[in-house]
Amino acid sequence: DLEVNEQITAKNVVVQLTKLIGPVDSNAHVLYTTIGTGKALIFQDGKVVVGTWSKKSRVGRTVYFGPNGKEIEITRGPIWIEILPSEEQVTY
């Protein structure tokens, strides 16, 4: 964090893979599709779970599921959610 000169930390890191649309204007802004379903990588407690995400509406909650189809319980604490168009950008 540049304002307080400290490393940002999180107990949970979620990489939500979704479709990229754009650029949508002359300033090269892009949009990410966050309603629907897709693949997700959920990092917590030193492990990664390859699962899926689902969000039914703009005001709905995004839910993350493990490979068994059950909702993943997020470890209590800070969560960092990163939205990317491709898993190729992720190294772990």
C-alpha atoms as one frame of an Amber mdcrd trajectory, in Angstrom:
protein
   0.000   0.000   0.000   1.771   3.143  -1.211  -0.117   5.411   1.188   1.165
   3.675   4.332   4.205   1.962   2.771   3.140  -1.534   3.927   2.788  -4.876
   2.141  -0.838  -5.756   1.426  -1.845  -9.152   2.817  -4.942 -11.322   2.580
  -6.008 -14.610   4.184  -7.842 -15.550   0.977  -7.004 -14.827  -2.654  -9.568
 -15.636  -5.348  -8.739 -15.522  -9.044 -12.016 -15.293 -10.941 -11.638 -16.102
 -14.634 -14.146 -14.352 -16.847 -14.745 -12.962 -20.313 -13.111  -9.667 -21.275
 -15.039  -7.271 -23.513 -13.447  -4.282 -25.148 -12.038  -1.868 -25.536 -15.495
  -0.322 -25.233 -14.602   3.341 -25.821 -11.943   5.688 -27.167 -10.073   5.557
 -23.820  -9.536   1.783 -24.221 -11.638   0.873 -21.150 -12.545  -2.804 -20.887
 -15.413  -4.633 -19.217 -15.329  -7.998 -17.461 -18.376 -10.270 -17.425 -19.142
 -10.889 -13.733 -22.692 -12.205 -14.062 -22.918 -15.873 -14.986 -20.459 -18.657
 -14.213 -16.820 -19.491 -14.809 -13.645 -21.043 -13.453 -12.023 -19.854 -10.219
  -8.812 -20.490  -8.308  -9.268 -20.112  -4.554  -6.081 -19.781  -2.482  -6.390
 -20.166   1.292  -4.447 -21.814   4.103  -1.466 -22.446   1.798  -3.522 -24.487
  -0.691  -5.328 -23.879  -3.960  -8.754 -25.179  -4.909  -9.679 -25.215  -8.591
 -13.388 -24.538  -8.682 -16.067 -22.371 -10.213 -17.845 -19.097  -9.511 -21.482
 -18.149 -10.009 -23.347 -14.843  -9.809 -27.014 -14.656 -10.808 -27.584 -10.893
 -10.984 -25.838  -7.520 -10.764 -26.810  -7.124  -7.104 -26.358 -10.806  -6.254
 -23.492 -12.330  -4.300 -20.719 -14.194  -6.089 -20.519 -17.759  -4.781 -17.477
 -20.010  -5.174 -17.757 -23.789  -5.500 -15.162 -26.543  -5.159 -14.668 -29.397
  -7.633 -17.289 -31.405  -5.748 -19.947 -28.745  -6.451 -20.220 -27.639  -2.813
 -19.841 -23.987  -1.808 -16.356 -23.179  -0.531 -16.188 -21.776   2.976 -13.903
 -18.768   2.867 -11.448 -18.511   5.767 -12.323 -15.612   8.065 -10.165 -12.577
   7.268  -9.305 -10.257   4.386 -10.178 -11.458   0.878  -8.464 -10.303  -2.327
 -10.476 -11.017  -5.487  -8.682 -10.650  -8.800 -10.624 -10.849 -12.057  -8.672
 -12.044 -15.088  -9.586 -13.087 -18.617  -7.162 -16.025 -18.769  -5.561 -18.548
 -16.447  -2.343 -18.149 -18.470  -1.678 -14.974 -16.460  -1.584 -16.921 -13.157
   1.568 -18.538 -11.784   1.588 -20.338  -8.445
